[in-house]
Amino acid sequence: MRLLIQRVAHASVTVEGSAVGRIDRGYLILLGVTQGDDHATADRLCDKLVKLRLFPNDDGKFDRSVLDIAGGVLVVSQFTLYGNPKKGNRPSFTDAAPPDLAEPLCAYVVEALKQRGVVDVQAGVFGADMQVELLNDGPVTLMLDSDTL
């Protein structure tokens, strides 16, 4: 599982011209699921995510978590995080989990973040053609990968 985390001043996701998720200050999470991921994988990454200190304190140092600032999280599924462009010019997506595994795990991540105290958790629509808008704050972008945690 991969979480591409972007600290945002605000972010939204639109499907067919309608906003389906919108947050103010917090994280935009692009979420990729791979073969073999499960609830334990999601729990480990969610535990890490809510404790990450990527928001500045009064001295400008990264010292506050999304929980500390009562921030939101917008979760957008993105199988392309497992795209492999090694051969040729068209990436292979064989490392991405099939929808019957990925969709319930994406929904599980949303619920797991709520259970960990995130005040505003929003999500895109799994498998939809989505347009994501964000104002990256910093910019601050970080990748969490279950293979390296």
PDB file of C-alpha atoms in Angstrom:
ATOM      1  CA  MET A   1       0.000   0.000   0.000  1.00  0.00           C
ATOM      2  CA  ARG A   2       1.224   3.463  -0.845  1.00  0.00           C
ATOM      3  CA  LEU A   3       0.054   6.778   0.520  1.00  0.00           C
ATOM      4  CA  LEU A   4       1.222   9.877  -1.286  1.00  0.00           C
ATOM      5  CA  ILE A   5       0.620  12.586   1.311  1.00  0.00           C
ATOM      6  CA  GLN A   6       0.327  16.227   0.362  1.00  0.00           C
ATOM      7  CA  ARG A   7      -0.084  18.841   3.074  1.00  0.00           C
ATOM      8  CA  VAL A   8      -2.768  21.171   1.758  1.00  0.00           C
ATOM      9  CA  ALA A   9      -4.398  24.479   2.582  1.00  0.00           C
ATOM     10  CA  HIS A  10      -7.469  23.001   0.864  1.00  0.00           C
ATOM     11  CA  ALA A  11      -8.317  20.212  -1.558  1.00  0.00           C
ATOM     12  CA  SER A  12     -11.333  18.877  -3.409  1.00  0.00           C
ATOM     13  CA  VAL A  13     -12.290  16.044  -5.722  1.00  0.00           C
ATOM     14  CA  THR A  14     -14.951  16.279  -8.418  1.00  0.00           C
ATOM     15  CA  VAL A  15     -16.728  13.554 -10.369  1.00  0.00           C
ATOM     16  CA  GLU A  16     -18.832  14.429 -13.423  1.00  0.00           C
ATOM     17  CA  GLY A  17     -18.856  18.094 -12.443  1.00  0.00           C
ATOM     18  CA  SER A  18     -20.006  17.542  -8.841  1.00  0.00           C
ATOM     19  CA  ALA A  19     -17.783  17.926  -5.798  1.00  0.00           C
ATOM     20  CA  VAL A  20     -17.774  14.628  -3.885  1.00  0.00           C
ATOM     21  CA  GLY A  21     -15.172  15.558  -1.279  1.00  0.00           C
ATOM     22  CA  ARG A  22     -13.635  18.763   0.015  1.00  0.00           C
ATOM     23  CA  ILE A  23     -11.393  19.626   2.959  1.00  0.00           C
ATOM     24  CA  ASP A  24      -9.699  22.685   4.306  1.00  0.00           C
ATOM     25  CA  ARG A  25      -6.283  22.439   5.986  1.00  0.00           C
ATOM     26  CA  GLY A  26      -5.013  18.878   6.219  1.00  0.00           C
ATOM     27  CA  TYR A  27      -3.808  16.101   3.946  1.00  0.00           C
ATOM     28  CA  LEU A  28      -4.705  15.024   0.451  1.00  0.00           C
ATOM     29  CA  ILE A  29      -3.919  11.308   0.329  1.00  0.00           C
ATOM     30  CA  LEU A  30      -3.485   9.532  -2.977  1.00  0.00           C
ATOM     31  CA  LEU A  31      -3.939   5.858  -2.068  1.00  0.00           C
ATOM     32  CA  GLY A  32      -2.571   2.919  -4.033  1.00  0.00           C
ATOM     33  CA  VAL A  33      -3.298  -0.699  -3.118  1.00  0.00           C
ATOM     34  CA  THR A  34      -1.166  -3.642  -4.245  1.00  0.00           C
ATOM     35  CA  GLN A  35      -1.383  -7.429  -4.167  1.00  0.00           C
ATOM     36  CA  GLY A  36      -1.248  -8.818  -0.634  1.00  0.00           C
ATOM     37  CA  ASP A  37      -2.414  -5.664   1.146  1.00  0.00           C
ATOM     38  CA  ASP A  38      -4.895  -6.235   3.957  1.00  0.00           C
ATOM     39  CA  HIS A  39      -6.450  -4.539   6.998  1.00  0.00           C
ATOM     40  CA  ALA A  40      -3.229  -4.936   8.987  1.00  0.00           C
ATOM     41  CA  THR A  41      -1.317  -3.094   6.251  1.00  0.00           C
ATOM     42  CA  ALA A  42      -3.901  -0.307   6.222  1.00  0.00           C
ATOM     43  CA  ASP A  43      -3.890  -0.066  10.026  1.00  0.00           C
ATOM     44  CA  ARG A  44      -0.107   0.269  10.133  1.00  0.00           C
ATOM     45  CA  LEU A  45      -0.120   3.091   7.568  1.00  0.00           C
ATOM     46  CA  CYS A  46      -3.088   4.884   9.162  1.00  0.00           C
ATOM     47  CA  ASP A  47      -1.390   4.745  12.573  1.00  0.00           C
ATOM     48  CA  LYS A  48       1.709   6.328  11.062  1.00  0.00           C
ATOM     49  CA  LEU A  49      -0.253   8.902   9.064  1.00  0.00           C
ATOM     50  CA  VAL A  50      -2.199  10.384  11.960  1.00  0.00           C
ATOM     51  CA  LYS A  51       0.959  10.696  14.070  1.00  0.00           C
ATOM     52  CA  LEU A  52       3.155  12.239  11.368  1.00  0.00           C
ATOM     53  CA  ARG A  53       4.225  15.740  12.346  1.00  0.00           C
ATOM     54  CA  LEU A  54       4.138  17.679   9.085  1.00  0.00           C
ATOM     55  CA  PHE A  55       2.445  20.859  10.328  1.00  0.00           C
ATOM     56  CA  PRO A  56       4.500  23.697  11.759  1.00  0.00           C
ATOM     57  CA  ASN A  57       4.523  24.883  15.352  1.00  0.00           C
ATOM     58  CA  ASP A  58       4.860  28.570  16.262  1.00  0.00           C
ATOM     59  CA  ASP A  59       8.589  28.379  15.432  1.00  0.00           C
ATOM     60  CA  GLY A  60       7.932  26.982  11.956  1.00  0.00           C
ATOM     61  CA  LYS A  61       9.237  23.481  12.801  1.00  0.00           C
ATOM     62  CA  PHE A  62       7.350  20.331  11.752  1.00  0.00           C
ATOM     63  CA  ASP A  63       5.893  19.517  15.155  1.00  0.00           C
ATOM     64  CA  ARG A  64       2.128  19.042  14.773  1.00  0.00           C
ATOM     65  CA  SER A  65       0.088  16.168  13.400  1.00  0.00           C
ATOM     66  CA  VAL A  66      -3.190  16.313  11.519  1.00  0.00           C
ATOM     67  CA  LEU A  67      -4.852  15.388  14.829  1.00  0.00           C
ATOM     68  CA  ASP A  68      -3.098  18.263  16.630  1.00  0.00           C
ATOM     69  CA  ILE A  69      -4.453  20.813  14.157  1.00  0.00           C
ATOM     70  CA  ALA A  70      -7.902  19.166  13.850  1.00  0.00           C
ATOM     71  CA  GLY A  71      -7.269  18.934  10.116  1.00  0.00           C
ATOM     72  CA  GLY A  72      -9.089  17.030   7.430  1.00  0.00           C
ATOM     73  CA  VAL A  73      -8.022  14.182   5.174  1.00  0.00           C
ATOM     74  CA  LEU A  74      -9.202  13.718   1.604  1.00  0.00           C
ATOM     75  CA  VAL A  75      -8.548  10.156   0.373  1.00  0.00           C
ATOM     76  CA  VAL A  76      -8.418   9.538  -3.386  1.00  0.00           C
ATOM     77  CA  SER A  77      -7.792   6.043  -4.739  1.00  0.00           C
ATOM     78  CA  GLN A  78      -5.064   5.970  -7.364  1.00  0.00           C
ATOM     79  CA  PHE A  79      -3.956   2.661  -8.846  1.00  0.00           C
ATOM     80  CA  THR A  80      -1.342   4.500 -10.939  1.00  0.00           C
ATOM     81  CA  LEU A  81       0.869   4.739  -7.836  1.00  0.00           C
ATOM     82  CA  TYR A  82       1.756   1.150  -8.731  1.00  0.00           C
ATOM     83  CA  GLY A  83       2.471   1.916 -12.378  1.00  0.00           C
ATOM     84  CA  ASN A  84       5.759   0.508 -13.611  1.00  0.00           C
ATOM     85  CA  PRO A  85       7.246   2.265 -16.668  1.00  0.00           C
ATOM     86  CA  LYS A  86      10.347   0.042 -16.807  1.00  0.00           C
ATOM     87  CA  LYS A  87       9.496  -1.611 -20.144  1.00  0.00           C
ATOM     88  CA  GLY A  88       8.459   0.566 -23.048  1.00  0.00           C
ATOM     89  CA  ASN A  89       6.579   3.831 -22.838  1.00  0.00           C
ATOM     90  CA  ARG A  90       3.266   2.614 -21.466  1.00  0.00           C
ATOM     91  CA  PRO A  91       3.385   1.738 -17.770  1.00  0.00           C
ATOM     92  CA  SER A  92       2.271  -1.666 -16.556  1.00  0.00           C
ATOM     93  CA  PHE A  93      -0.235  -1.714 -13.719  1.00  0.00           C
ATOM     94  CA  THR A  94       0.030  -5.405 -12.856  1.00  0.00           C
ATOM     95  CA  ASP A  95       1.301  -4.544  -9.360  1.00  0.00           C
ATOM     96  CA  ALA A  96      -1.920  -2.660  -8.568  1.00  0.00           C
ATOM     97  CA  ALA A  97      -4.502  -4.720  -6.717  1.00  0.00           C
ATOM     98  CA  PRO A  98      -7.639  -5.681  -8.620  1.00  0.00           C
ATOM     99  CA  PRO A  99     -10.753  -3.638  -7.824  1.00  0.00           C
ATOM    100  CA  ASP A 100     -12.356  -6.392  -5.715  1.00  0.00           C
ATOM    101  CA  LEU A 101      -9.413  -6.121  -3.283  1.00  0.00           C
ATOM    102  CA  ALA A 102      -8.606  -2.427  -3.635  1.00  0.00           C
ATOM    103  CA  GLU A 103     -12.082  -0.921  -3.280  1.00  0.00           C
ATOM    104  CA  PRO A 104     -12.897  -2.402   0.157  1.00  0.00           C
ATOM    105  CA  LEU A 105      -9.401  -1.518   1.407  1.00  0.00           C
ATOM    106  CA  CYS A 106      -9.824   2.095   0.286  1.00  0.00           C
ATOM    107  CA  ALA A 107     -13.126   2.241   2.179  1.00  0.00           C
ATOM    108  CA  TYR A 108     -11.423   0.633   5.178  1.00  0.00           C
ATOM    109  CA  VAL A 109      -8.723   3.341   5.201  1.00  0.00           C
ATOM    110  CA  VAL A 110     -11.400   6.054   5.292  1.00  0.00           C
ATOM    111  CA  GLU A 111     -13.096   4.397   8.277  1.00  0.00           C
ATOM    112  CA  ALA A 112      -9.761   3.689  10.003  1.00  0.00           C
ATOM    113  CA  LEU A 113      -8.831   7.383   9.841  1.00  0.00           C
ATOM    114  CA  LYS A 114     -12.190   8.340  11.364  1.00  0.00           C
ATOM    115  CA  GLN A 115     -11.666   5.806  14.159  1.00  0.00           C
ATOM    116  CA  ARG A 116      -8.270   7.347  14.881  1.00  0.00           C
ATOM    117  CA  GLY A 117      -9.839  10.745  15.515  1.00  0.00           C
ATOM    118  CA  VAL A 118      -9.466  12.640  12.237  1.00  0.00           C
ATOM    119  CA  VAL A 119     -12.244  15.220  12.417  1.00  0.00           C
ATOM    120  CA  ASP A 120     -13.075  15.443   8.705  1.00  0.00           C
ATOM    121  CA  VAL A 121     -12.421  12.493   6.397  1.00  0.00           C
ATOM    122  CA  GLN A 122     -13.645  12.779   2.814  1.00  0.00           C
ATOM    123  CA  ALA A 123     -13.106  10.496  -0.168  1.00  0.00           C
ATOM    124  CA  GLY A 124     -13.262  10.340  -3.915  1.00  0.00           C
ATOM    125  CA  VAL A 125     -15.277   7.724  -5.803  1.00  0.00           C
ATOM    126  CA  PHE A 126     -13.417   4.476  -6.382  1.00  0.00           C
ATOM    127  CA  GLY A 127     -12.842   3.776 -10.062  1.00  0.00           C
ATOM    128  CA  ALA A 128     -14.323   7.063 -11.247  1.00  0.00           C
ATOM    129  CA  ASP A 129     -12.683   9.608 -13.500  1.00  0.00           C
ATOM    130  CA  MET A 130     -11.883  12.223 -10.857  1.00  0.00           C
ATOM    131  CA  GLN A 131     -10.549  15.745 -11.004  1.00  0.00           C
ATOM    132  CA  VAL A 132      -8.505  16.705  -7.959  1.00  0.00           C
ATOM    133  CA  GLU A 133      -7.752  20.296  -7.023  1.00  0.00           C
ATOM    134  CA  LEU A 134      -5.414  21.264  -4.221  1.00  0.00           C
ATOM    135  CA  LEU A 135      -3.293  24.008  -2.825  1.00  0.00           C
ATOM    136  CA  ASN A 136      -0.154  22.219  -1.637  1.00  0.00           C
ATOM    137  CA  ASP A 137       1.027  23.987   1.508  1.00  0.00           C
ATOM    138  CA  GLY A 138       4.799  24.298   1.698  1.00  0.00           C
ATOM    139  CA  PRO A 139       4.974  22.428  -0.615  1.00  0.00           C
ATOM    140  CA  VAL A 140       5.078  19.345   1.584  1.00  0.00           C
ATOM    141  CA  THR A 141       4.743  15.936  -0.068  1.00  0.00           C
ATOM    142  CA  LEU A 142       5.733  12.572   1.428  1.00  0.00           C
ATOM    143  CA  MET A 143       5.347   8.939   0.353  1.00  0.00           C
ATOM    144  CA  LEU A 144       4.460   6.232   2.866  1.00  0.00           C
ATOM    145  CA  ASP A 145       5.003   2.757   1.468  1.00  0.00           C
ATOM    146  CA  SER A 146       4.093  -0.371   3.417  1.00  0.00           C
ATOM    147  CA  ASP A 147       7.214  -2.062   2.005  1.00  0.00           C
ATOM    148  CA  THR A 148       9.473   0.424   3.784  1.00  0.00           C
ATOM    149  CA  LEU A 149       7.660   0.760   7.140  1.00  0.00           C
TER     150      LEU A 149
END
